[in-house]
Amino acid sequence: MTSSGIGASVKRKEDDRFISGKGKYTADVNLYNQTYAYFIRSPHAHARIKKIDISKATKIPGVLGIFTGDDVKKDKLGNLICGWKIMSKNGSEMQVPPHPILAQGKANHVGEQVAVIIAETLEIAKNAAEKVLIDYEILKAVVSTANAMKGEQIYENVKNNCAFDFELGDKIKTEESFSGAEHIVSLDLINNRLIPNAMEPRAATAEYNSGTGEYTLYTTSQNPHLSRLIMSAFMQVAPEHKLRLIAPDVGGGFGSKIYLYAEETVVTWATKKIGRPIKWVCDRSESFLTDCHGRDHVTKAELALKKDGTMLGIKVHTIANVGAYLSTFASVTPTYLYAPLIIGTYNIPAAYINVKAVVTNTAPVDAYRGAGRPEAAYLIERLVETAARELNIDPADLRKKNFVDKFPHQTCLIHLYDSGNYKAHLDKAMELSDYKNFNQRKAESKKRGKLRGVGFSSYIEACGIAPSAAVLSLGAGVGLWESAQVRFNPTGNVTVFTGAHSHGQGHDTTFSQIVSDRLGIPFENIEVIHGDTDKGPFGMGTYGSRSLAVGGSAIAKSCDKLIAKGKKISAKMLDVSENDIEFKDGHFEAKGTNKKKSIGEVAFASYLPGEYGKINSPLPEGVEPGFNETSFFDPANFSFPSGTHICEVEVDPDTGVTKIVKYIAIDDFGTIINPMIVEGQVHGGVAQGAGQALIEHTVYDDSGQLITGSYMDYTMPRADMLPNMKLGFTNTPSPMNPLGVKGCGEAGAIGSPPAIMNAVTDAIDSNDLQMPATPVRVWEALKRKVA
Ligand code: MCN
């Protein structure tokens, strides 16, 4: 390992830019002669739009245009799409509510964009909005996840408000496993709805060049290529070759910026109509109302076991709230990202899951850090811990008894687990947490009047979302893979173009480490470019902890192609046979001699054969000039990170306040490129999971108004909620990619909610508690217990 190669904790090269205010975010983009967009949003959750009168507003000086759903219709723009087709158990296709970029006929959630005003300044646009008269007929709103199917039908084509009724697994075999069971654990679980809250709110600035017919959109996107594809192929905003999307620095996304939203589409369409650039920046209140939310499941989960703890079967019924519209990936999150993982790390022979996806008059719900996998880990890990308590078996022993321990492992659902050693991370976590002395700590806490609890979670996730064959067979609209171009410039430094997008994950650093390691060139001589559809090949973006496993592997593949080409060129330069060339530490060496050429020299010669390139002849026959390779990597399967998290909490029975006093996370991410970055990813993920478990909660009232629409009411996790975490790794390389890596970007948010909730329920000795375990809920649960 070199000081900047694979395995080194290199400091993030992008941080200097970010912490010194030199980052360039979408809102920093200001174009000559730009105008400003302001969206008029529905104040009602469900309302018929009877009339929109813009006559007064258009007369205000400085107003350049006001557009409504009628204008969108007139221009024949397509609707926003959901790109993953899910079939219901009766064989019918999912029912998708039409999703126009400006409401047509009806508004279906508070905050939905009903009209847009383009003006010389934002103030003028906002003032003009006051003069737009909209006549609404308020309709009854459907809000509750559990009762959505009993509510008034929202869309003509979505019967009973159920977009799809999905199932996976063998129902009969599972029922049989339950009939033969000696013990059944049953839990009613709510996976609370979350609002992503990336540090940078969404933004978009669009410009049309009438000279070239080209549109440029600067946008806060996690996957600009896919957004461009949707805008071109499905919405007819502009032909793909005339549409350039640039997602510059993006200040976090956590999933919420994967999707194509209405606003960026509207400004791109309207910029040609206005004939000037248009800028839109979302404010935090709009973010709360319109960014896609996450989770929101109501679940009944049951686990069948023998008395000795052997797991026999699992049965799950979930109602998943997808909100008012099916956003870009909304259908895959509560189905294929969730259902196949309900068996977790365990050898459970029979499983059945049914998911009813319901539409409601709330903001759309889509993937949020973990996307389906936290929901799966939560239910299986809560069931397992409960089973251990009910059967009076140590939770660690129950897990070990049932762990999958041979790989590859074909589960009874659809996944083939690639590699792992679950016992190893459980053992390591137990050792690091000093589990054996827990009872002593519990007694000490008791002396101080506190209730101490411990919780485990041995989670698994599927990441590296890609294998085209697999995702297409599961209903994806397009196969997923990733691309990379590694380009040597003649003077020996390297530009890497990746189809992935970094918005906090440190790709500039880790991708440079891969190239430095593979090609033996200094880390400082490598530049990573992402987020621009005009640079580099097509890309699939960043989500599902896929960028390293899929995008990083494409980079490694391109490096290997360069080495193969370099062998041919250097053989000619050194006057030996290609078979005698060995590539080592950045040099092509003629075996058994002291003759060698650095990769930089070879790169120069490849572009400029001749005196200066020190290859006084043309390149070898059949070798094209240049040192620039492009690769597309499509793995054979997902990779499956796993880990054990152990949490200890102290609950104050008088106030219900929970304090996390110990947190251990031992994770298996296969080969690790940069341990420091990976630890940072785990820290962030655990903090988000702690937020979900203890304080974060999205509340709509019965009329569909968002009660938790600001930081006054929506509580974000804070540093003082978390102790100094102890992290560690077990590394079983994944056989699914050339780097042996597994993703780490979501693991913390997947492993932590069940570990924390298992600890809280242990402390209060009651399962009668749902997330978030706020002080009042914990206190009430304790009171219910006494009563
Ligand atoms: N890495 C590594 N070794 C491994 C695994 C990963 O060194 N074995 C490094 C990677 O090279 C990369 C980082 O860790 O620099 C995360 O890699 P990966 O797990 O591939 O995840 P992605 O880069 O695809 O990031 C997506 C993931 C997701 S899905 C969400 S949501 C999320 C997350 O990452 N959103 C984030 N982490 C985030 N971090 C920040 N700061 N901001 C977000 O919005």
PDB file of N, CA and C in Angstrom, residues 685-730:
ATOM      1  N   GLY A 685     -24.124   8.044   8.624  1.00  0.00           N
ATOM      2  CA  GLY A 685     -25.279   7.132   8.510  1.00  0.00           C
ATOM      3  C   GLY A 685     -25.872   6.810   9.865  1.00  0.00           C
ATOM      4  N   VAL A 686     -24.994   6.553  10.848  1.00  0.00           N
ATOM      5  CA  VAL A 686     -25.493   6.229  12.191  1.00  0.00           C
ATOM      6  C   VAL A 686     -26.230   7.442  12.770  1.00  0.00           C
ATOM      7  N   ALA A 687     -25.697   8.628  12.512  1.00  0.00           N
ATOM      8  CA  ALA A 687     -26.369   9.838  13.025  1.00  0.00           C
ATOM      9  C   ALA A 687     -27.767   9.944  12.423  1.00  0.00           C
ATOM     10  N   GLN A 688     -27.872   9.653  11.110  1.00  0.00           N
ATOM     11  CA  GLN A 688     -29.208   9.719  10.499  1.00  0.00           C
ATOM     12  C   GLN A 688     -30.128   8.647  11.079  1.00  0.00           C
ATOM     13  N   GLY A 689     -29.566   7.461  11.315  1.00  0.00           N
ATOM     14  CA  GLY A 689     -30.365   6.374  11.905  1.00  0.00           C
ATOM     15  C   GLY A 689     -30.802   6.721  13.313  1.00  0.00           C
ATOM     16  N   ALA A 690     -29.915   7.378  14.055  1.00  0.00           N
ATOM     17  CA  ALA A 690     -30.270   7.782  15.426  1.00  0.00           C
ATOM     18  C   ALA A 690     -31.381   8.829  15.377  1.00  0.00           C
ATOM     19  N   GLY A 691     -31.307   9.690  14.368  1.00  0.00           N
ATOM     20  CA  GLY A 691     -32.370  10.684  14.183  1.00  0.00           C
ATOM     21  C   GLY A 691     -33.699   9.978  13.976  1.00  0.00           C
ATOM     22  N   GLN A 692     -33.706   8.992  13.081  1.00  0.00           N
ATOM     23  CA  GLN A 692     -34.962   8.272  12.818  1.00  0.00           C
ATOM     24  C   GLN A 692     -35.447   7.553  14.075  1.00  0.00           C
ATOM     25  N   ALA A 693     -34.534   6.911  14.783  1.00  0.00           N
ATOM     26  CA  ALA A 693     -34.948   6.100  15.935  1.00  0.00           C
ATOM     27  C   ALA A 693     -35.456   6.963  17.088  1.00  0.00           C
ATOM     28  N   LEU A 694     -34.851   8.143  17.270  1.00  0.00           N
ATOM     29  CA  LEU A 694     -35.152   8.871  18.501  1.00  0.00           C
ATOM     30  C   LEU A 694     -35.930  10.175  18.347  1.00  0.00           C
ATOM     31  N   ILE A 695     -35.727  10.910  17.248  1.00  0.00           N
ATOM     32  CA  ILE A 695     -36.357  12.238  17.240  1.00  0.00           C
ATOM     33  C   ILE A 695     -37.030  12.676  15.944  1.00  0.00           C
ATOM     34  N   GLU A 696     -36.571  12.179  14.804  1.00  0.00           N
ATOM     35  CA  GLU A 696     -37.115  12.716  13.538  1.00  0.00           C
ATOM     36  C   GLU A 696     -38.487  12.132  13.250  1.00  0.00           C
ATOM     37  N   HIS A 697     -39.405  12.993  12.840  1.00  0.00           N
ATOM     38  CA  HIS A 697     -40.753  12.493  12.545  1.00  0.00           C
ATOM     39  C   HIS A 697     -41.498  13.498  11.680  1.00  0.00           C
ATOM     40  N   THR A 698     -42.145  12.995  10.661  1.00  0.00           N
ATOM     41  CA  THR A 698     -42.922  13.863   9.784  1.00  0.00           C
ATOM     42  C   THR A 698     -44.387  13.708  10.148  1.00  0.00           C
ATOM     43  N   VAL A 699     -45.022  14.833  10.455  1.00  0.00           N
ATOM     44  CA  VAL A 699     -46.426  14.757  10.874  1.00  0.00           C
ATOM     45  C   VAL A 699     -47.286  15.607   9.951  1.00  0.00           C
ATOM     46  N   TYR A 700     -48.297  14.988   9.356  1.00  0.00           N
ATOM     47  CA  TYR A 700     -49.338  15.714   8.629  1.00  0.00           C
ATOM     48  C   TYR A 700     -50.597  15.700   9.483  1.00  0.00           C
ATOM     49  N   ASP A 701     -51.358  16.779   9.460  1.00  0.00           N
ATOM     50  CA  ASP A 701     -52.637  16.682  10.171  1.00  0.00           C
ATOM     51  C   ASP A 701     -53.666  16.028   9.246  1.00  0.00           C
ATOM     52  N   ASP A 702     -54.882  15.854   9.750  1.00  0.00           N
ATOM     53  CA  ASP A 702     -55.875  15.096   8.979  1.00  0.00           C
ATOM     54  C   ASP A 702     -56.250  15.774   7.672  1.00  0.00           C
ATOM     55  N   SER A 703     -56.000  17.096   7.584  1.00  0.00           N
ATOM     56  CA  SER A 703     -56.361  17.771   6.333  1.00  0.00           C
ATOM     57  C   SER A 703     -55.180  17.784   5.367  1.00  0.00           C
ATOM     58  N   GLY A 704     -54.067  17.169   5.765  1.00  0.00           N
ATOM     59  CA  GLY A 704     -52.929  17.080   4.855  1.00  0.00           C
ATOM     60  C   GLY A 704     -51.964  18.246   4.961  1.00  0.00           C
ATOM     61  N   GLN A 705     -52.093  19.060   6.024  1.00  0.00           N
ATOM     62  CA  GLN A 705     -51.118  20.141   6.249  1.00  0.00           C
ATOM     63  C   GLN A 705     -49.903  19.553   6.949  1.00  0.00           C
ATOM     64  N   LEU A 706     -48.720  19.950   6.489  1.00  0.00           N
ATOM     65  CA  LEU A 706     -47.496  19.448   7.103  1.00  0.00           C
ATOM     66  C   LEU A 706     -47.246  20.224   8.397  1.00  0.00           C
ATOM     67  N   ILE A 707     -47.368  19.524   9.510  1.00  0.00           N
ATOM     68  CA  ILE A 707     -47.187  20.168  10.816  1.00  0.00           C
ATOM     69  C   ILE A 707     -45.696  20.364  11.098  1.00  0.00           C
ATOM     70  N   THR A 708     -44.894  19.412  10.641  1.00  0.00           N
ATOM     71  CA  THR A 708     -43.451  19.491  10.910  1.00  0.00           C
ATOM     72  C   THR A 708     -42.739  20.077   9.692  1.00  0.00           C
ATOM     73  N   GLY A 709     -43.106  21.300   9.334  1.00  0.00           N
ATOM     74  CA  GLY A 709     -42.596  21.888   8.099  1.00  0.00           C
ATOM     75  C   GLY A 709     -41.440  22.849   8.292  1.00  0.00           C
ATOM     76  N   SER A 710     -40.807  22.815   9.442  1.00  0.00           N
ATOM     77  CA  SER A 710     -39.649  23.699   9.651  1.00  0.00           C
ATOM     78  C   SER A 710     -38.799  23.094  10.764  1.00  0.00           C
ATOM     79  N   TYR A 711     -37.620  23.674  10.965  1.00  0.00           N
ATOM     80  CA  TYR A 711     -36.744  23.155  12.024  1.00  0.00           C
ATOM     81  C   TYR A 711     -37.280  23.448  13.425  1.00  0.00           C
ATOM     82  N   MET A 712     -38.331  24.240  13.514  1.00  0.00           N
ATOM     83  CA  MET A 712     -38.965  24.439  14.812  1.00  0.00           C
ATOM     84  C   MET A 712     -39.691  23.161  15.237  1.00  0.00           C
ATOM     85  N   ASP A 713     -40.129  22.379  14.240  1.00  0.00           N
ATOM     86  CA  ASP A 713     -40.979  21.229  14.556  1.00  0.00           C
ATOM     87  C   ASP A 713     -40.380  19.895  14.124  1.00  0.00           C
ATOM     88  N   TYR A 714     -39.489  19.936  13.149  1.00  0.00           N
ATOM     89  CA  TYR A 714     -38.859  18.700  12.670  1.00  0.00           C
ATOM     90  C   TYR A 714     -37.468  18.656  13.292  1.00  0.00           C
ATOM     91  N   THR A 715     -37.236  17.656  14.125  1.00  0.00           N
ATOM     92  CA  THR A 715     -36.000  17.656  14.913  1.00  0.00           C
ATOM     93  C   THR A 715     -34.918  16.860  14.210  1.00  0.00           C
ATOM     94  N   MET A 716     -33.816  17.521  13.942  1.00  0.00           N
ATOM     95  CA  MET A 716     -32.679  16.861  13.296  1.00  0.00           C
ATOM     96  C   MET A 716     -31.720  16.335  14.357  1.00  0.00           C
ATOM     97  N   PRO A 717     -31.001  15.245  14.015  1.00  0.00           N
ATOM     98  CA  PRO A 717     -30.013  14.755  14.996  1.00  0.00           C
ATOM     99  C   PRO A 717     -28.905  15.771  15.221  1.00  0.00           C
ATOM    100  N   ARG A 718     -28.388  15.794  16.423  1.00  0.00           N
ATOM    101  CA  ARG A 718     -27.307  16.728  16.747  1.00  0.00           C
ATOM    102  C   ARG A 718     -26.130  15.960  17.337  1.00  0.00           C
ATOM    103  N   ALA A 719     -24.967  16.589  17.292  1.00  0.00           N
ATOM    104  CA  ALA A 719     -23.744  15.900  17.723  1.00  0.00           C
ATOM    105  C   ALA A 719     -23.860  15.392  19.153  1.00  0.00           C
ATOM    106  N   ASP A 720     -24.537  16.153  20.032  1.00  0.00           N
ATOM    107  CA  ASP A 720     -24.559  15.729  21.434  1.00  0.00           C
ATOM    108  C   ASP A 720     -25.477  14.537  21.693  1.00  0.00           C
ATOM    109  N   MET A 721     -26.147  14.064  20.620  1.00  0.00           N
ATOM    110  CA  MET A 721     -26.960  12.846  20.769  1.00  0.00           C
ATOM    111  C   MET A 721     -26.104  11.588  20.752  1.00  0.00           C
ATOM    112  N   LEU A 722     -24.886  11.733  20.239  1.00  0.00           N
ATOM    113  CA  LEU A 722     -24.095  10.528  19.968  1.00  0.00           C
ATOM    114  C   LEU A 722     -22.830  10.480  20.816  1.00  0.00           C
ATOM    115  N   PRO A 723     -22.517   9.281  21.299  1.00  0.00           N
ATOM    116  CA  PRO A 723     -21.251   9.138  22.020  1.00  0.00           C
ATOM    117  C   PRO A 723     -20.120   9.004  20.999  1.00  0.00           C
ATOM    118  N   ASN A 724     -18.910   8.910  21.468  1.00  0.00           N
ATOM    119  CA  ASN A 724     -17.795   8.637  20.576  1.00  0.00           C
ATOM    120  C   ASN A 724     -17.950   7.199  20.076  1.00  0.00           C
ATOM    121  N   MET A 725     -18.301   7.043  18.826  1.00  0.00           N
ATOM    122  CA  MET A 725     -18.564   5.672  18.348  1.00  0.00           C
ATOM    123  C   MET A 725     -17.270   4.900  18.193  1.00  0.00           C
ATOM    124  N   LYS A 726     -17.375   3.596  18.409  1.00  0.00           N
ATOM    125  CA  LYS A 726     -16.220   2.740  18.122  1.00  0.00           C
ATOM    126  C   LYS A 726     -16.529   1.979  16.846  1.00  0.00           C
ATOM    127  N   LEU A 727     -15.688   2.159  15.847  1.00  0.00           N
ATOM    128  CA  LEU A 727     -15.929   1.495  14.569  1.00  0.00           C
ATOM    129  C   LEU A 727     -14.839   0.471  14.292  1.00  0.00           C
ATOM    130  N   GLY A 728     -15.189  -0.510  13.498  1.00  0.00           N
ATOM    131  CA  GLY A 728     -14.190  -1.504  13.079  1.00  0.00           C
ATOM    132  C   GLY A 728     -14.694  -2.189  11.823  1.00  0.00           C
ATOM    133  N   PHE A 729     -13.828  -2.955  11.205  1.00  0.00           N
ATOM    134  CA  PHE A 729     -14.200  -3.615   9.950  1.00  0.00           C
ATOM    135  C   PHE A 729     -13.805  -5.081   9.963  1.00  0.00           C
ATOM    136  N   THR A 730     -14.603  -5.874   9.266  1.00  0.00           N
ATOM    137  CA  THR A 730     -14.145  -7.210   8.874  1.00  0.00           C
ATOM    138  C   THR A 730     -14.207  -7.156   7.360  1.00  0.00           C
TER     139      THR A 730
END
